[in-house]
Amino acid sequence: MHDDLGVYVLPGRAPDPGAVLGEARDAERAGFGTVWVSERLDVKDAGVVCGAVAATTTRVRVATGVVRQSTRHPLTLASMAATAHALSGGRFVLGLGRGMGALAPSLGVPNPTLAGLEHLVSVLRRLWAGERVTEEGPAGSFRGMRFSDLPPHGTPPVVLATIGPRGLELAGRAFDGVLLHPFLSVDAVAESVATVRGAAERAGRDPAAVRVVTTLVAAPDLSAERADLAVRARAVSYFQVRGLGELLVGRNGWDPAVLERLRRHPSLAGGGIADTAFTRDRLVASAEVLPDAWFAEGAAVGTGAHCAARGAQYRAAGADEVLVHGASPAEAAGMAAAWAAIGVPS
C-alpha cells in the first residue's frame, strides 16, 4: 500500500453510485493508500458511499473530499464521521470545506465561513471526547449537546479543503491536515506547504503532524478522448467558476485574462456553473481557450510513469500525499505501479 498516494472514486456526477464497490476494490488492489469520496447533494451522499467503501475494503483509508459546511448539523456530522471510523476499524478521514457558497441561498443555510469551520472542528472534537457542548458560535448554538457512546477506535482526523492563505493558516492552526485544490503548480503547492507548516508552528503544534494532501488531475495511459474528459473538461469546470478561477490563476501566477475568454466561449453560453449545467463532453470544446502550459504545470497527462514522476515532484515540494483525480482506480493502476518503481520517498 502506498501511504502517500490516494485516488478519487466516483469522480464528478455519479448516476450509479453502486459503481463505487468495484472502484474501491480496484483501488485497494492497485495499492492506493486512501480512497477519497467527493459529495454531491443528489445520489452521492458521502456518508453512505464511505460506508460502502469501508465494507468493501480492509486496508485503505476512506476519506471525504469533501463534506461542505452547513449541509449537516454538527451532531449529525459528528455521528456520521464517528460511525464511519468505527465501521472501518479506524480508517476514516473527515474532509470538510466551504465550497457551496453559491448554493447556500437555495438551501436556506448561512454562507460558509472559515470562522464557522474553525468552530465546527472544535465542536466535533469535544463531542468525540465525551464533553457536553453548551455555547454559541459561528457553527451554531448548543445547549448540552453530547455523544452517548464514544468512538471505539479513537477520533477520525479532520482535514480542511482550501486554497487561499487564510484557509491554509486555519488548517495549520486547527486541523489535522489540508486538502489542496486541483490544478495548483508545484511551486504553488510548495508555498501552500510553507504556509500550513508555519501556521502550525506559530500555534505551538508539530508542523510535520499536519498532513498535506495535494490533488493532481491525471490521465495516465488514457486515450486522447478519455484524457480530454478527465483533464481538460475538468479544468473548465474549475476555471469557469468566478472567484475560484481567479484564486487558481493567482496562486499559479497565470494570466487572468484567459478566464474571461473561457467564460465567453460559445459552448458555455447560458449555462451558469458549468459543472452542474453541462456534461463533461460539452466542456471539452471550451478547453481550447486554456494554454497548454496550464495543463503541463497543473496536471499530468501521459504514461503511468510520467504521471508518477509528476506526482513525485509534488512530494518533493512537501506534500505528504498525492491524490489522483480524473482517472478511475483501474485506469490509474499503472501510475500506482510506477510510483513504487521510481521509489517515491514515503
XYZ file of C-alpha atoms in Angstrom:
346
model
C 0.000 0.000 0.000
C 1.269 3.474 -0.915
C 0.536 5.590 2.146
C 1.336 8.730 0.153
C -0.815 8.015 -2.909
C -4.608 8.377 -2.947
C -7.310 8.211 -5.599
C -10.830 9.536 -6.042
C -13.701 7.129 -6.614
C -16.895 8.185 -8.399
C -15.374 11.477 -9.579
C -17.885 14.020 -10.841
C -21.507 13.062 -11.395
C -22.410 9.532 -10.316
C -25.857 8.449 -11.523
C -24.926 4.885 -10.479
C -23.236 5.096 -7.055
C -23.075 1.309 -6.932
C -20.043 1.528 -9.203
C -18.047 2.531 -6.125
C -17.906 -1.086 -4.954
C -15.773 -2.191 -7.881
C -13.733 1.019 -7.866
C -12.898 0.634 -4.172
C -11.692 -2.932 -4.728
C -9.651 -1.748 -7.732
C -8.034 0.966 -5.599
C -7.029 -1.431 -2.845
C -5.743 -3.993 -5.340
C -3.628 -1.338 -7.095
C -2.049 -0.293 -3.791
C -3.554 3.162 -3.245
C -3.350 4.165 0.401
C -6.509 6.306 0.517
C -9.818 6.246 -1.311
C -11.375 9.720 -1.469
C -15.101 10.328 -1.956
C -16.438 13.647 -3.195
C -20.039 14.539 -2.393
C -22.923 15.784 -4.476
C -26.278 16.525 -2.938
C -28.186 14.103 -5.118
C -27.297 10.391 -5.321
C -23.732 10.666 -3.983
C -24.128 11.148 -0.234
C -20.639 10.909 1.257
C -21.670 9.041 4.394
C -23.451 6.288 2.504
C -20.711 5.935 -0.101
C -17.957 5.868 2.532
C -19.841 3.156 4.385
C -19.951 1.080 1.217
C -16.230 1.637 0.612
C -15.379 0.695 4.205
C -17.402 -2.518 3.922
C -15.779 -3.397 0.580
C -12.152 -2.850 1.615
C -9.908 -3.857 4.503
C -6.752 -1.715 4.304
C -7.236 1.632 2.529
C -8.135 4.807 4.363
C -11.596 6.124 3.456
C -11.862 9.925 3.199
C -14.457 12.520 2.279
C -13.295 15.107 -0.197
C -15.342 16.982 0.961
C -18.414 17.413 3.141
C -19.473 21.026 2.787
C -20.051 23.207 5.797
C -23.692 23.776 6.818
C -25.088 20.778 4.909
C -25.299 18.822 8.193
C -25.935 19.735 11.809
C -22.680 19.393 13.805
C -24.072 16.471 15.840
C -25.210 14.685 12.676
C -21.787 15.243 11.128
C -20.010 14.039 14.267
C -22.185 10.931 14.294
C -21.577 10.183 10.614
C -17.807 10.517 10.986
C -17.627 8.519 14.207
C -19.781 5.761 12.713
C -17.653 5.571 9.573
C -14.485 5.497 11.690
C -15.868 2.658 13.835
C -17.239 0.717 10.870
C -13.910 0.911 9.040
C -11.813 -0.062 12.041
C -10.260 3.394 12.344
C -9.638 4.067 8.640
C -11.889 7.107 8.143
C -10.761 10.677 7.408
C -13.257 13.547 7.528
C -12.626 16.199 4.901
C -14.509 19.487 5.343
C -14.752 22.540 3.120
C -16.635 25.715 2.299
C -17.258 25.037 -1.387
C -21.000 25.665 -1.511
C -21.279 29.444 -1.246
C -23.353 29.715 -4.410
C -25.732 27.032 -3.137
C -26.286 28.477 0.340
C -29.297 30.695 -0.554
C -31.150 27.836 -2.275
C -30.514 25.567 0.720
C -31.648 28.159 3.257
C -28.424 27.870 5.259
C -25.858 30.523 6.261
C -22.977 31.258 3.926
C -19.986 29.069 4.840
C -17.107 30.840 6.589
C -13.665 29.986 7.892
C -14.767 31.072 11.365
C -17.618 28.592 11.144
C -15.250 25.803 10.143
C -12.884 26.589 12.996
C -15.765 26.482 15.466
C -17.126 23.305 13.859
C -13.900 21.308 14.164
C -13.646 22.357 17.806
C -17.206 21.175 18.482
C -16.602 17.847 16.719
C -13.514 17.083 18.773
C -15.235 17.962 22.021
C -18.180 15.717 21.185
C -15.832 12.840 20.343
C -14.037 13.423 23.670
C -17.308 12.981 25.573
C -17.843 16.615 26.540
C -21.192 18.340 26.797
C -21.172 21.328 24.451
C -23.045 24.407 25.632
C -22.069 27.507 23.705
C -22.952 29.807 20.846
C -20.701 30.474 17.876
C -20.476 30.585 14.084
C -21.280 26.858 13.787
C -24.447 27.121 15.876
C -25.982 27.479 19.315
C -25.890 24.375 21.526
C -27.320 23.519 24.945
C -25.815 20.377 26.443
C -25.191 18.632 23.136
C -23.222 15.413 23.589
C -22.445 11.875 22.433
C -23.835 8.894 24.352
C -21.161 6.453 23.139
C -17.588 7.424 22.292
C -15.827 6.209 19.123
C -14.176 2.831 19.861
C -11.234 3.431 17.512
C -10.391 6.942 18.655
C -11.351 10.052 16.755
C -11.054 10.461 12.978
C -8.587 13.019 11.634
C -10.233 16.116 10.172
C -8.735 17.850 7.140
C -9.696 21.170 5.576
C -10.071 21.630 1.834
C -8.883 25.118 0.970
C -6.819 27.185 -1.427
C -6.343 30.714 -0.058
C -3.785 31.849 2.530
C -6.326 32.356 5.333
C -7.692 28.861 4.851
C -4.188 27.397 4.752
C -3.329 29.172 8.001
C -6.508 27.812 9.596
C -5.608 24.287 8.509
C -2.178 24.582 10.101
C -3.593 26.122 13.267
C -6.611 23.903 13.931
C -6.930 20.898 11.592
C -5.162 17.563 11.250
C -4.458 18.160 7.599
C -5.234 20.116 4.458
C -6.588 19.050 1.070
C -5.255 21.302 -1.691
C -7.277 22.159 -4.779
C -6.589 20.598 -8.208
C -4.539 22.488 -10.810
C -2.031 24.049 -8.468
C 1.516 24.138 -9.808
C 4.414 22.556 -7.933
C 5.589 25.990 -6.803
C 2.088 26.896 -5.546
C 1.954 23.658 -3.551
C 5.383 24.365 -2.042
C 4.138 27.811 -0.960
C 0.985 26.228 0.481
C 3.022 23.713 2.466
C 5.142 26.519 3.906
C 2.038 28.480 4.922
C 0.422 25.474 6.616
C 3.555 24.410 8.472
C 4.329 27.975 9.539
C 0.836 28.429 10.969
C 1.110 25.124 12.839
C 4.414 26.148 14.369
C 3.064 29.524 15.472
C 0.136 27.708 17.114
C 2.540 25.533 19.097
C 1.786 22.424 17.079
C 4.153 19.980 15.400
C 4.264 21.227 11.772
C 5.087 17.754 10.462
C 1.938 16.348 12.086
C -0.350 18.367 9.776
C -0.833 16.177 6.697
C -0.754 17.993 3.354
C -2.667 16.279 0.544
C -2.345 17.762 -2.928
C -4.788 16.880 -5.699
C -3.272 16.013 -9.087
C -5.647 15.717 -12.028
C -4.064 12.937 -14.053
C -4.653 10.930 -17.214
C -2.174 8.012 -17.036
C -2.152 5.782 -20.108
C -5.522 7.114 -21.285
C -6.702 7.627 -24.844
C -6.760 11.200 -26.122
C -10.568 11.314 -25.908
C -10.648 9.937 -22.366
C -7.848 12.294 -21.298
C -9.840 15.255 -22.624
C -12.757 14.312 -20.377
C -10.576 13.557 -17.353
C -8.321 16.611 -17.538
C -9.354 19.315 -19.997
C -13.093 19.244 -19.255
C -12.397 19.100 -15.519
C -10.154 22.168 -15.832
C -13.005 24.103 -17.441
C -15.342 23.157 -14.592
C -12.951 24.830 -12.132
C -11.624 27.820 -14.058
C -15.073 28.839 -15.306
C -16.313 29.463 -11.748
C -15.980 33.112 -10.764
C -13.814 33.554 -7.717
C -12.327 30.064 -7.848
C -10.778 30.637 -11.257
C -9.212 33.880 -10.064
C -7.812 32.155 -6.963
C -6.227 29.394 -9.025
C -4.557 31.652 -11.592
C -3.439 33.982 -8.815
C -1.789 31.189 -6.862
C -0.063 29.905 -10.013
C 0.943 33.281 -11.450
C -1.023 32.672 -14.672
C -2.751 35.181 -16.959
C -6.201 36.059 -15.526
C -7.351 37.421 -18.910
C -7.749 33.815 -20.082
C -10.629 33.332 -17.648
C -12.911 35.836 -19.352
C -12.135 34.339 -22.762
C -13.115 30.956 -21.344
C -16.349 32.252 -19.825
C -17.326 33.885 -23.141
C -16.820 30.676 -25.116
C -19.971 29.857 -27.141
C -20.222 26.329 -25.748
C -20.705 27.725 -22.225
C -23.362 30.290 -23.134
C -26.316 30.461 -20.762
C -25.138 27.575 -18.639
C -24.384 29.143 -15.275
C -21.975 26.911 -13.347
C -20.567 24.566 -15.989
C -20.049 21.620 -13.660
C -23.764 21.343 -12.921
C -25.155 22.679 -16.214
C -23.231 20.528 -18.698
C -21.921 17.015 -19.101
C -18.134 16.717 -19.416
C -18.199 16.105 -23.159
C -19.816 19.551 -23.565
C -16.889 21.180 -21.744
C -14.075 19.843 -23.915
C -14.546 22.363 -26.737
C -14.133 25.386 -24.461
C -10.855 23.974 -23.098
C -9.212 25.120 -26.338
C -9.027 28.573 -24.731
C -6.763 27.338 -21.914
C -2.995 27.480 -22.578
C -1.142 24.167 -22.892
C 1.215 25.395 -20.175
C -1.614 25.300 -17.658
C -2.018 21.554 -18.213
C 1.729 20.946 -18.235
C 2.219 22.829 -14.954
C -1.000 21.916 -13.142
C -1.899 18.398 -14.278
C -0.344 15.161 -15.567
C -1.071 13.595 -18.952
C 0.966 10.760 -20.455
C 2.232 7.361 -19.458
C 1.773 5.975 -15.985
C 5.475 6.512 -15.378
C 5.259 10.155 -16.499
C 2.267 10.826 -14.238
C 4.044 9.154 -11.314
C 7.096 11.335 -11.928
C 4.860 14.425 -11.910
C 3.389 13.296 -8.607
C 6.882 12.818 -7.223
C 7.578 16.496 -7.934
C 4.707 17.432 -5.626
C 6.020 15.081 -2.945
C 9.413 16.763 -3.250
C 7.650 20.120 -2.824
C 6.498 18.995 0.627
C 3.138 17.284 0.076
C 2.587 14.184 2.216
C 0.101 12.611 -0.178
C -0.725 12.962 -3.864
C -4.417 12.448 -4.630
C -5.088 11.277 -8.193
C -8.222 12.824 -9.682
C -9.875 12.264 -13.048
C -8.749 8.701 -13.761
C -10.533 5.774 -12.144
C -8.537 3.469 -9.829
C -8.310 0.857 -12.568
C -7.135 3.453 -15.101
C -4.553 4.771 -12.626
C -3.235 1.335 -11.641
C -0.235 1.760 -13.940
C 0.612 5.036 -12.231
C 0.464 3.278 -8.845
C 2.806 0.563 -10.120
C 5.211 3.197 -11.442
C 5.002 5.000 -8.101
C 6.691 2.030 -6.448
C 9.164 1.609 -9.285
C 10.531 5.170 -9.121
C 10.958 4.960 -5.360
C 8.927 7.984 -4.248
C 10.041 8.720 -0.674
C 7.351 7.942 1.898
